[in-house]
CSV table of C-alpha atoms and ligand atoms in Angstrom, one decimal:
chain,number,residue,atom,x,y,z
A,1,UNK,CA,-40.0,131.0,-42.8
A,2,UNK,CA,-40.2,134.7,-42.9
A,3,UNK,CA,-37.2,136.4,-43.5
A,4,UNK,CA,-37.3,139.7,-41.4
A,5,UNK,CA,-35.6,142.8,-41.7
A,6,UNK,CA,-33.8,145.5,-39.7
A,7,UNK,CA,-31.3,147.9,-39.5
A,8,UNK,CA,-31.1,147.6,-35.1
A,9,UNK,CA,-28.1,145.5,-34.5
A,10,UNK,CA,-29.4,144.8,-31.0
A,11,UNK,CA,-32.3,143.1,-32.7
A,12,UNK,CA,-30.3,141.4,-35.1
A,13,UNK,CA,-28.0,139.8,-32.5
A,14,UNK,CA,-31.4,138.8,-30.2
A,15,UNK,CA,-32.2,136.6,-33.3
A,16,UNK,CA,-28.8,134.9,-33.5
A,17,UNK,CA,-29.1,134.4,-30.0
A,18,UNK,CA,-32.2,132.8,-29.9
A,19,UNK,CA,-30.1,129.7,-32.0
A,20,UNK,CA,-31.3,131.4,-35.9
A,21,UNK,CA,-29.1,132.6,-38.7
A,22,UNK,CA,-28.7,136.0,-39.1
A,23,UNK,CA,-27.2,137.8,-42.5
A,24,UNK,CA,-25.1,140.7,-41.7
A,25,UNK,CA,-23.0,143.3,-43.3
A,26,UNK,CA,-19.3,143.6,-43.6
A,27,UNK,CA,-16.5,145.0,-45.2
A,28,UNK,CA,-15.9,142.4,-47.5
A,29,UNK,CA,-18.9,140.7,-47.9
A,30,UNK,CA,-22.4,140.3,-46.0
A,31,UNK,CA,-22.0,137.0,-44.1
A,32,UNK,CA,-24.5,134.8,-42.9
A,33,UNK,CA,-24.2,134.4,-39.0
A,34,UNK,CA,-24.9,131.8,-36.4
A,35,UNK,CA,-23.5,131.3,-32.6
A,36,UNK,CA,-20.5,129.1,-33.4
A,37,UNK,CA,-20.7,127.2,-30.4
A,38,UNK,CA,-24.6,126.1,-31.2
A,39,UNK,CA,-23.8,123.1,-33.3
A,40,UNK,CA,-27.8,123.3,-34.4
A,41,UNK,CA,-27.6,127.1,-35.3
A,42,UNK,CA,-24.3,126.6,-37.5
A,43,UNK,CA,-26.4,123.6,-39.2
A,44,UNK,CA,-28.8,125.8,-40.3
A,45,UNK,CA,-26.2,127.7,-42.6
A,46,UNK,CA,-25.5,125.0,-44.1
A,47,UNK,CA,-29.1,123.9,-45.1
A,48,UNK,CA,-29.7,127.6,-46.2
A,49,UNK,CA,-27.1,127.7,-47.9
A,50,UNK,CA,-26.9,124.2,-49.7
A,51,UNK,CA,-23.2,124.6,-48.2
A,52,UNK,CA,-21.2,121.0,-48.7
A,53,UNK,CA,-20.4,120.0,-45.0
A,54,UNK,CA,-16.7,119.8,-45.3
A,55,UNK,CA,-16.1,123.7,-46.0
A,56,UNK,CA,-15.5,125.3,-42.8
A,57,UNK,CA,-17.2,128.5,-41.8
A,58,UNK,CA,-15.2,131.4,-40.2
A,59,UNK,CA,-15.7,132.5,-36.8
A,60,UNK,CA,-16.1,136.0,-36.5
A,61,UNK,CA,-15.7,138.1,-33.0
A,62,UNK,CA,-15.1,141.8,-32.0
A,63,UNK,CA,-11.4,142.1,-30.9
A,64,UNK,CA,-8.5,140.7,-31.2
A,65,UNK,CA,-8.6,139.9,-27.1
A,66,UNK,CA,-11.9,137.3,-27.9
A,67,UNK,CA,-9.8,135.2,-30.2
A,68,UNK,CA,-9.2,132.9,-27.5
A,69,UNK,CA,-13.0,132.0,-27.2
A,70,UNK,CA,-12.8,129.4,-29.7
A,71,UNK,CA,-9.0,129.4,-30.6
A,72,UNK,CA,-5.6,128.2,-28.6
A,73,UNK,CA,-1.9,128.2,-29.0
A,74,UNK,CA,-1.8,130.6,-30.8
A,75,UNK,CA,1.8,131.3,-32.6
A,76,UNK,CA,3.4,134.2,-32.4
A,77,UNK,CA,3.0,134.9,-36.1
A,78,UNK,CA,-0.4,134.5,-35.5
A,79,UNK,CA,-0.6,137.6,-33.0
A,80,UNK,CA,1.5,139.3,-35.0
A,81,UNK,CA,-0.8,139.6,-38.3
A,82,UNK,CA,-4.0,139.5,-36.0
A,83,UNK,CA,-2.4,142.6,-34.6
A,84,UNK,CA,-1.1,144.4,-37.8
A,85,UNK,CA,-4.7,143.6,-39.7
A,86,UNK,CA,-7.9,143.5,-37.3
A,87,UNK,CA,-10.1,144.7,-37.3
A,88,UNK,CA,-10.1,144.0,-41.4
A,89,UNK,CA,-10.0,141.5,-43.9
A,90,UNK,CA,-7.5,138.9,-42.4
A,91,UNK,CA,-9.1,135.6,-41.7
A,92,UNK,CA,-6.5,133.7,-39.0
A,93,UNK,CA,-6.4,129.6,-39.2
A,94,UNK,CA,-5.8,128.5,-35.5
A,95,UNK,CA,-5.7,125.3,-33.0
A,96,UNK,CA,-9.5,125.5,-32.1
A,97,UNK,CA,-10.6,124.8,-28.7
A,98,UNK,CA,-12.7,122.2,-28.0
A,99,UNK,CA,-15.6,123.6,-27.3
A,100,UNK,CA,-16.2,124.6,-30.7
A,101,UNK,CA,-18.4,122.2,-32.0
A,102,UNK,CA,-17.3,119.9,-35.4
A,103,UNK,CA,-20.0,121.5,-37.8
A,104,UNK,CA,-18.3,124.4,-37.5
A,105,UNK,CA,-15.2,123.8,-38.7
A,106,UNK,CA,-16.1,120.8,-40.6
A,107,UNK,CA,-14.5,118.1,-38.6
A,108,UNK,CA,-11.2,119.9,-38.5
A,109,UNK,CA,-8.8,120.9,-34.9
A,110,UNK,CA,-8.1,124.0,-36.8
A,111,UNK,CA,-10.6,127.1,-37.1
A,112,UNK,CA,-10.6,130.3,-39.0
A,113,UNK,CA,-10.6,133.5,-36.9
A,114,UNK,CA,-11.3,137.0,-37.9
A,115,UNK,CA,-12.5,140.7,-36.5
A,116,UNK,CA,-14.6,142.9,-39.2
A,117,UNK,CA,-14.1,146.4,-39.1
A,118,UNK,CA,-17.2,147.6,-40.7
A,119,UNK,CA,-18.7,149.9,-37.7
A,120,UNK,CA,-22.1,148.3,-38.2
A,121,UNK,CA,-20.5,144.6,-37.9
A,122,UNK,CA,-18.7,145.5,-34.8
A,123,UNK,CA,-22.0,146.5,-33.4
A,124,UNK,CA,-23.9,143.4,-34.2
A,125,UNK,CA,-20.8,141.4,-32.9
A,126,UNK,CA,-20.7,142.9,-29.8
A,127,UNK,CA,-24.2,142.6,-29.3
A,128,UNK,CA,-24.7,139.2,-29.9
A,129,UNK,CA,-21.8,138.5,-26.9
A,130,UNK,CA,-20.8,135.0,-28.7
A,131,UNK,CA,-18.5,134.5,-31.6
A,132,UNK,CA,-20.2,134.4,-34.9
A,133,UNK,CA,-19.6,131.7,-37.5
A,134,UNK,CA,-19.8,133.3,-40.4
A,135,UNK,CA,-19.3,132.2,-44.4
A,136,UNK,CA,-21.2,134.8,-47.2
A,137,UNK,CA,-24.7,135.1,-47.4
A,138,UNK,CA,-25.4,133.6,-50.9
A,139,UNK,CA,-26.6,130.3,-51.8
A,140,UNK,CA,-23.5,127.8,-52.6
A,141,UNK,CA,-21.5,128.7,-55.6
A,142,UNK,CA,-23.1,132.0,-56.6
A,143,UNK,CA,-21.1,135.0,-56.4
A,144,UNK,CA,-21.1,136.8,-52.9
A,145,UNK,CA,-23.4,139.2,-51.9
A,146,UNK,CA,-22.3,143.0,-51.3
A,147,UNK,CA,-25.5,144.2,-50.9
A,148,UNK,CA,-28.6,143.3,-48.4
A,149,UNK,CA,-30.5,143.0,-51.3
A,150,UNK,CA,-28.5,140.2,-52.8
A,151,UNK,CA,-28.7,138.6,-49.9
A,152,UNK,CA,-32.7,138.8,-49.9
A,153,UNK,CA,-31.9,137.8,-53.7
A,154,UNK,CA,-30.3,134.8,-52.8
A,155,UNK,CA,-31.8,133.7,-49.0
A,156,UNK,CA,-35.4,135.4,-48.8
A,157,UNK,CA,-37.9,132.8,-46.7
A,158,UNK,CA,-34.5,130.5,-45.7
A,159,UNK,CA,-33.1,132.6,-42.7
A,160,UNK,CA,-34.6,134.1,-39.5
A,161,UNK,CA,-33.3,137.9,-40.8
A,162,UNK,CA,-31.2,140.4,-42.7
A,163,UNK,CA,-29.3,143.4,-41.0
A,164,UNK,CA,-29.2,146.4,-43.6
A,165,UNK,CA,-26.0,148.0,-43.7
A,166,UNK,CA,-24.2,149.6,-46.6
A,167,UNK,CA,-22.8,148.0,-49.7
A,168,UNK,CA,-19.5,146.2,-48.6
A,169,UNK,CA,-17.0,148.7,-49.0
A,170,UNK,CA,-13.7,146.5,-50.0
A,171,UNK,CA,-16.1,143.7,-52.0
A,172,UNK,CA,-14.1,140.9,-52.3
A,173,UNK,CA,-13.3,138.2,-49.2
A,174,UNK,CA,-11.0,138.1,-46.4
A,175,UNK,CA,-7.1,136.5,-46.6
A,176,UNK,CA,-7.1,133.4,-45.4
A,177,UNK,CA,-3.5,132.4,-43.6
A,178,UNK,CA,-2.9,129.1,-42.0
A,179,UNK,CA,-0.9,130.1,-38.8
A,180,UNK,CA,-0.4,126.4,-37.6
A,181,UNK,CA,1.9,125.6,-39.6
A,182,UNK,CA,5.3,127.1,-40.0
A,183,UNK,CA,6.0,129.0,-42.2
A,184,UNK,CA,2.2,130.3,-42.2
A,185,UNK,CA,0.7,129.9,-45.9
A,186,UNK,CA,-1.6,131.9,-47.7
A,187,UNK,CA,-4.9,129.2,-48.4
A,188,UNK,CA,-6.9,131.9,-49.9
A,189,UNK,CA,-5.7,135.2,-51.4
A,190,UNK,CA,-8.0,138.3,-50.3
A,191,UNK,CA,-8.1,141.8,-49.1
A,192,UNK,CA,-5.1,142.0,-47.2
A,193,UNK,CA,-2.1,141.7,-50.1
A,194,UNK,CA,0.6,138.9,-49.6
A,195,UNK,CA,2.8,142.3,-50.2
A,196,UNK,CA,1.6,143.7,-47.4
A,197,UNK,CA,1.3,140.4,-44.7
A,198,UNK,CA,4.8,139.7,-45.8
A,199,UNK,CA,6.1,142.8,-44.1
A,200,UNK,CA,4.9,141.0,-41.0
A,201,UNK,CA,5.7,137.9,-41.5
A,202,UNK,CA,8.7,138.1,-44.1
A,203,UNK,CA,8.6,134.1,-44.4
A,204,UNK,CA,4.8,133.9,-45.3
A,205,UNK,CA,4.2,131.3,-47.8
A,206,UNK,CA,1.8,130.9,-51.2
A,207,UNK,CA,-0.2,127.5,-51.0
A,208,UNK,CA,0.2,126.1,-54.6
A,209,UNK,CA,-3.5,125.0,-55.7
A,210,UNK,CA,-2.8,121.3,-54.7
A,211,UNK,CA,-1.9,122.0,-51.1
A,212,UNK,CA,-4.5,124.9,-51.4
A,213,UNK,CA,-7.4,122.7,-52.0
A,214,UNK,CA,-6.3,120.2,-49.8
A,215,UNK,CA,-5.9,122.4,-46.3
A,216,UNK,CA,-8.6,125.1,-47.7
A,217,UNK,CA,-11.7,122.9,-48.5
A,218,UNK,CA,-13.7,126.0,-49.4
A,219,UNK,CA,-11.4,126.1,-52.3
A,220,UNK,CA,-12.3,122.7,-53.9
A,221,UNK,CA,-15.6,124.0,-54.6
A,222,UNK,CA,-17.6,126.1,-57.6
A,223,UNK,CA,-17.5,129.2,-56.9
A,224,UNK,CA,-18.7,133.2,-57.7
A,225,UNK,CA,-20.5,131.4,-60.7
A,226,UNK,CA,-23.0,133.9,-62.2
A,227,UNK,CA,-25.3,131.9,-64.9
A,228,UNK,CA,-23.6,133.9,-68.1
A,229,UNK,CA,-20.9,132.5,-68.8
A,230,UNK,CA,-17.5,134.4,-67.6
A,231,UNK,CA,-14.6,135.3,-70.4
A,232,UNK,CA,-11.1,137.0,-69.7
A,233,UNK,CA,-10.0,138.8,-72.5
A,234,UNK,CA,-8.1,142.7,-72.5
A,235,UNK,CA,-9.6,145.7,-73.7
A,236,UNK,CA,-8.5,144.9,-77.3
A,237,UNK,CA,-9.5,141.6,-77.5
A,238,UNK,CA,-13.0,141.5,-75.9
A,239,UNK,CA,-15.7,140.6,-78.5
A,240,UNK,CA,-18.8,142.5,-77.9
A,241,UNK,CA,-22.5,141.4,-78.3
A,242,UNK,CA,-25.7,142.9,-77.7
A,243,UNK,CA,-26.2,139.5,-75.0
A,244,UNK,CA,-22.7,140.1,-73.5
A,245,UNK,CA,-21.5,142.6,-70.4
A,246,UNK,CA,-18.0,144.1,-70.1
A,247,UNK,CA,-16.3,145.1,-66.9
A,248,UNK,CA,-12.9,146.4,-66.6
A,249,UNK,CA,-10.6,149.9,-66.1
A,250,UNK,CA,-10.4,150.0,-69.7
A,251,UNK,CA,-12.8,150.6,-72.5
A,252,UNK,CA,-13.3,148.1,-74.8
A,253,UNK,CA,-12.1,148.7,-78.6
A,254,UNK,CA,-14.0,146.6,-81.1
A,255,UNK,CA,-16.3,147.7,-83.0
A,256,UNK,CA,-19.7,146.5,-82.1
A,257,UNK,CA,-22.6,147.3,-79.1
A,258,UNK,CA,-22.3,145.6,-76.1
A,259,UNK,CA,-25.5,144.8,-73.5
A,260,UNK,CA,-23.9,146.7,-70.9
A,261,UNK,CA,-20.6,148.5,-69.8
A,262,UNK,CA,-18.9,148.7,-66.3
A,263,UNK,CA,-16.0,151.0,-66.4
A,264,UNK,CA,-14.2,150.8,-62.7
A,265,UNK,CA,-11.6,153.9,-61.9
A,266,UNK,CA,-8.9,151.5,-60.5
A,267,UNK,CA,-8.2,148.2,-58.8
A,268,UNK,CA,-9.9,149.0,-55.3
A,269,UNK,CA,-13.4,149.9,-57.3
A,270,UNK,CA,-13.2,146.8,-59.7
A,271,UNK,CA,-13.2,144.6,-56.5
A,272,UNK,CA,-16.1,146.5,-55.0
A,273,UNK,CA,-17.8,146.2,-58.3
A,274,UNK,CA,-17.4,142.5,-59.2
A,275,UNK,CA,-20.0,140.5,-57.6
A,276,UNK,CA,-23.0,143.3,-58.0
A,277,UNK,CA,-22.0,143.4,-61.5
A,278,UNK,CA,-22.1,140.1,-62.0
A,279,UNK,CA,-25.1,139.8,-60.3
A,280,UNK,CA,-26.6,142.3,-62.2
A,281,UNK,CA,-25.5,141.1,-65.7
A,282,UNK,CA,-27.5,137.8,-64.6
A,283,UNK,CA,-30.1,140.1,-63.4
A,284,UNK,CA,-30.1,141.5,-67.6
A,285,UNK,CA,-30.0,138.2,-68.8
A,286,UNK,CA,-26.8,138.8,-70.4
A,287,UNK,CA,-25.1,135.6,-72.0
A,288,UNK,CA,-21.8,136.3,-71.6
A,289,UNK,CA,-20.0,138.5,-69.5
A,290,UNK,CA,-16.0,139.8,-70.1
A,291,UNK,CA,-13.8,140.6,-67.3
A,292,UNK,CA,-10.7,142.4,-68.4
A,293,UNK,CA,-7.8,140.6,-66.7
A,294,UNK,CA,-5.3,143.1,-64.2
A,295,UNK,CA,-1.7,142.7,-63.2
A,296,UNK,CA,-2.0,139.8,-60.4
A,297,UNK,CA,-0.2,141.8,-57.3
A,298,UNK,CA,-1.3,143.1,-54.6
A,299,UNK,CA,-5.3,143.3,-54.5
A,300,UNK,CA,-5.3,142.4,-58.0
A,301,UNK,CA,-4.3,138.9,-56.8
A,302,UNK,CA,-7.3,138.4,-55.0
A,303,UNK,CA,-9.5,140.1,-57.9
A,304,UNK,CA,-8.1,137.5,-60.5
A,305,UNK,CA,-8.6,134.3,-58.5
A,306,UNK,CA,-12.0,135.4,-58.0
A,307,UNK,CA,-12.6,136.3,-61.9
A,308,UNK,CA,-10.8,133.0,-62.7
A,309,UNK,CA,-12.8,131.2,-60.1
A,310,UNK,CA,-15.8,132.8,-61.6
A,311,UNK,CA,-14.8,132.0,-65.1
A,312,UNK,CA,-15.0,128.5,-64.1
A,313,UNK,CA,-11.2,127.3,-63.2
A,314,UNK,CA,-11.3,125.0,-60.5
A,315,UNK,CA,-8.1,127.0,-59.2
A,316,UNK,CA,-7.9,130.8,-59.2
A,317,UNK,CA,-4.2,130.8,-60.4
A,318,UNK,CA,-3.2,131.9,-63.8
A,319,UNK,CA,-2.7,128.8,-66.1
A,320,UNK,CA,1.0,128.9,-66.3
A,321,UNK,CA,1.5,128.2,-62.8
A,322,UNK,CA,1.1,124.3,-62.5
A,323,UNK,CA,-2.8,125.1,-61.3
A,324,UNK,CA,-3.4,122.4,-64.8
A,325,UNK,CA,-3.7,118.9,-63.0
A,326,UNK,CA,-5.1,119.9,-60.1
A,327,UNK,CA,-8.3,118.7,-61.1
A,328,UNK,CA,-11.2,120.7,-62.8
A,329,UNK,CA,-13.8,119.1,-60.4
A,330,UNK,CA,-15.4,122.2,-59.6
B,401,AMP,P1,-16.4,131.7,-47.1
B,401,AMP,O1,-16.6,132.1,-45.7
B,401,AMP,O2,-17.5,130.9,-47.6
B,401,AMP,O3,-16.0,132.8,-48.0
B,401,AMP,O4,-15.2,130.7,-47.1
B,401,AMP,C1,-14.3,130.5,-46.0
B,401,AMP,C2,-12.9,130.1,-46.5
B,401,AMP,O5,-12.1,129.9,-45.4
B,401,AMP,C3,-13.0,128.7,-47.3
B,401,AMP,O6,-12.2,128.8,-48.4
B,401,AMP,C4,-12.6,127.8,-46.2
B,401,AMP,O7,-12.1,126.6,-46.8
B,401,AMP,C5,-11.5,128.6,-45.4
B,401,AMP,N1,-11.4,128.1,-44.1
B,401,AMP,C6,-12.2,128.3,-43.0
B,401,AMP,N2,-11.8,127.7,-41.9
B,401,AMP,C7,-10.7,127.0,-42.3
B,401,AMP,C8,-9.8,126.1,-41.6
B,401,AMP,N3,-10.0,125.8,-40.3
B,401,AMP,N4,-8.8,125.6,-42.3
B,401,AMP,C9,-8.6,125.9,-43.6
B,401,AMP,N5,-9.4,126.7,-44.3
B,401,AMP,C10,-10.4,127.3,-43.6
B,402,MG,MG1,-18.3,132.0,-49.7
């Protein structure tokens, strides 16, 4: 197959509705797109991918008032963070209706919801009139793509087309909350802070890892592996090598070259940073790459269970936390 290319989201959307898979841009990550209610065209993100069928995609649609295509009963907490975050990086679980097909949500009664805010994902949304199931655009267990070109990296020749936008401005994925169940609980830290969701819903939960990799599937799996290998060490601690890449806020004080450098300004920037950089570094051939480790709150949360999932823990909680016995089959 020919992967295609365009910047029109009215052509991008006539390919998704024609019952192909679509890559498009958002504000966390690009994501690859099918109609959610074609059980054939949500099968082919799964062979492009090489996703495992049991990790459920995300449906994606243009306003909070198209929730109800595909989702039902919804609580009131449920409205209340849909409200307070979307469009954005919030990622609803919700009673599905049952005309969303199984693939979709891999055999589950529950489906992820959420609205982009990205102008140029709103557009394609709209456009393509059905709600879009939508994981990220790289093949199984790399890191995500933030770039078009990543995803041409990762998908060239497997998927009808690419819609070019700009590099995903917030870089890391959406929040995941499971809203049928009460309390709600957090199955996947992300771009919207627990902080922040908990002055909506003060009773908002934290899955441990067990419960997390239980309810969240996607969270079972490898994942944001580049091929170096991935250390965390601080700024003082981080051995250099002329085979090894740094990122962090800090510079790094031992002695010694390093193959490359990534020096972010704050937490925000080291999110946007992380998967191109760890792209790249692959891209150098570096052996080993060093993520300085950040205080876990707010969106550094989400940036350390990424790193830590990255690094190759089967959980993306610190170690202290009873993630150990969870199992490290990745
Ligand atoms: P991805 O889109 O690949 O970044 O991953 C989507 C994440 O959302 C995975 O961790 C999934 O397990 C999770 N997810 C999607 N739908 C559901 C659902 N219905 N119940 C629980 N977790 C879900
Ligand atoms: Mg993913």
């Amino acid at each position: 197959m020919i992967t295609q290319r365009t910047d029109d989201p009215e052509k991008a959307a006539r390919w998704l509705r024609a019952g192909d898979c679509v890559a498009f841009p958002t504000e966390t990550v690009y994501g690859l797109g099918a109609n959610a209610l074609n059980a054939d065209a949500v099968a082919k993100i799964f062979e492009a991918k090489d996703r495992p069928a049991d990790n459920p995609l995300i449906v994606h649609v243009a306003s909070v008032e198209q929730v109800e295509r595909v989702a039902q009963n919804l609580s009131s907490a449920a409205w209340a963070l849909l409200r307070a975050f979307s469009p954005g990086p919030l990622t609803c679980v919700v009673h599905k209706r049952d005309d969303v097909p199984n693939v979709t949500t891999a055999g589950l009664d529950t489906v992820g919801v959420r609205i982009p805010s990205l102008p140029v994902a709103q557009s394609f949304l709209t456009a393509c009139a059905v709600p879009v199931a939508a994981p990220s655009a790289n093949r199984s267990g790399r890191p995500s793509p933030t770039t078009w070109e990543a995803v041409r990296y990762d998908l060239d020749g497997r998927i009808r087309g690419i819609l070019i936008g700009p590099q995903s401005p917030t870089g890391i994925e959406s929040t995941v909350v499971d809203t049928t169940v009460d309390p709600p609980v957090v199955l996947r830290p992300g771009a919207v802070s627990v902080e922040e969701a908990r002055r909506v819903v003060p009773e908002l939960a934290m899955a441990d890892s067990v419960e997390q990799q239980k309810r969240s599937p996607g969270t079972r799996h490898r994942h944001y592996a580049p091929d170096a290998t991935v250390e965390i060490a601080s700024a003082d601690e981080a051995t250099p090598g002329v085979d090894a890449a740094y990122l962090g806020l800090n510079r790094p004080t031992r002695s010694g070259s390093w193959g490359h450098i990534v020096l972010a300004s704050n937490i925000p920037d080291y999110a946007a940073r992380l998967y191109a950089a760890l792209r790249k570094f692959d891209a150098e051939e570096m052996d080993r790459i060093v993520c300085e480790p950040v205080e876990p709150t707010g969106l550094g949360r989400a940036l350390m269970d990424r790193v830590r999932r990255a690094a190759g823990h089967a959980s993306g909680e610190t170690p202290n936390d009873g993630a150990a016995g969870a199992g490290e089959a990745l």
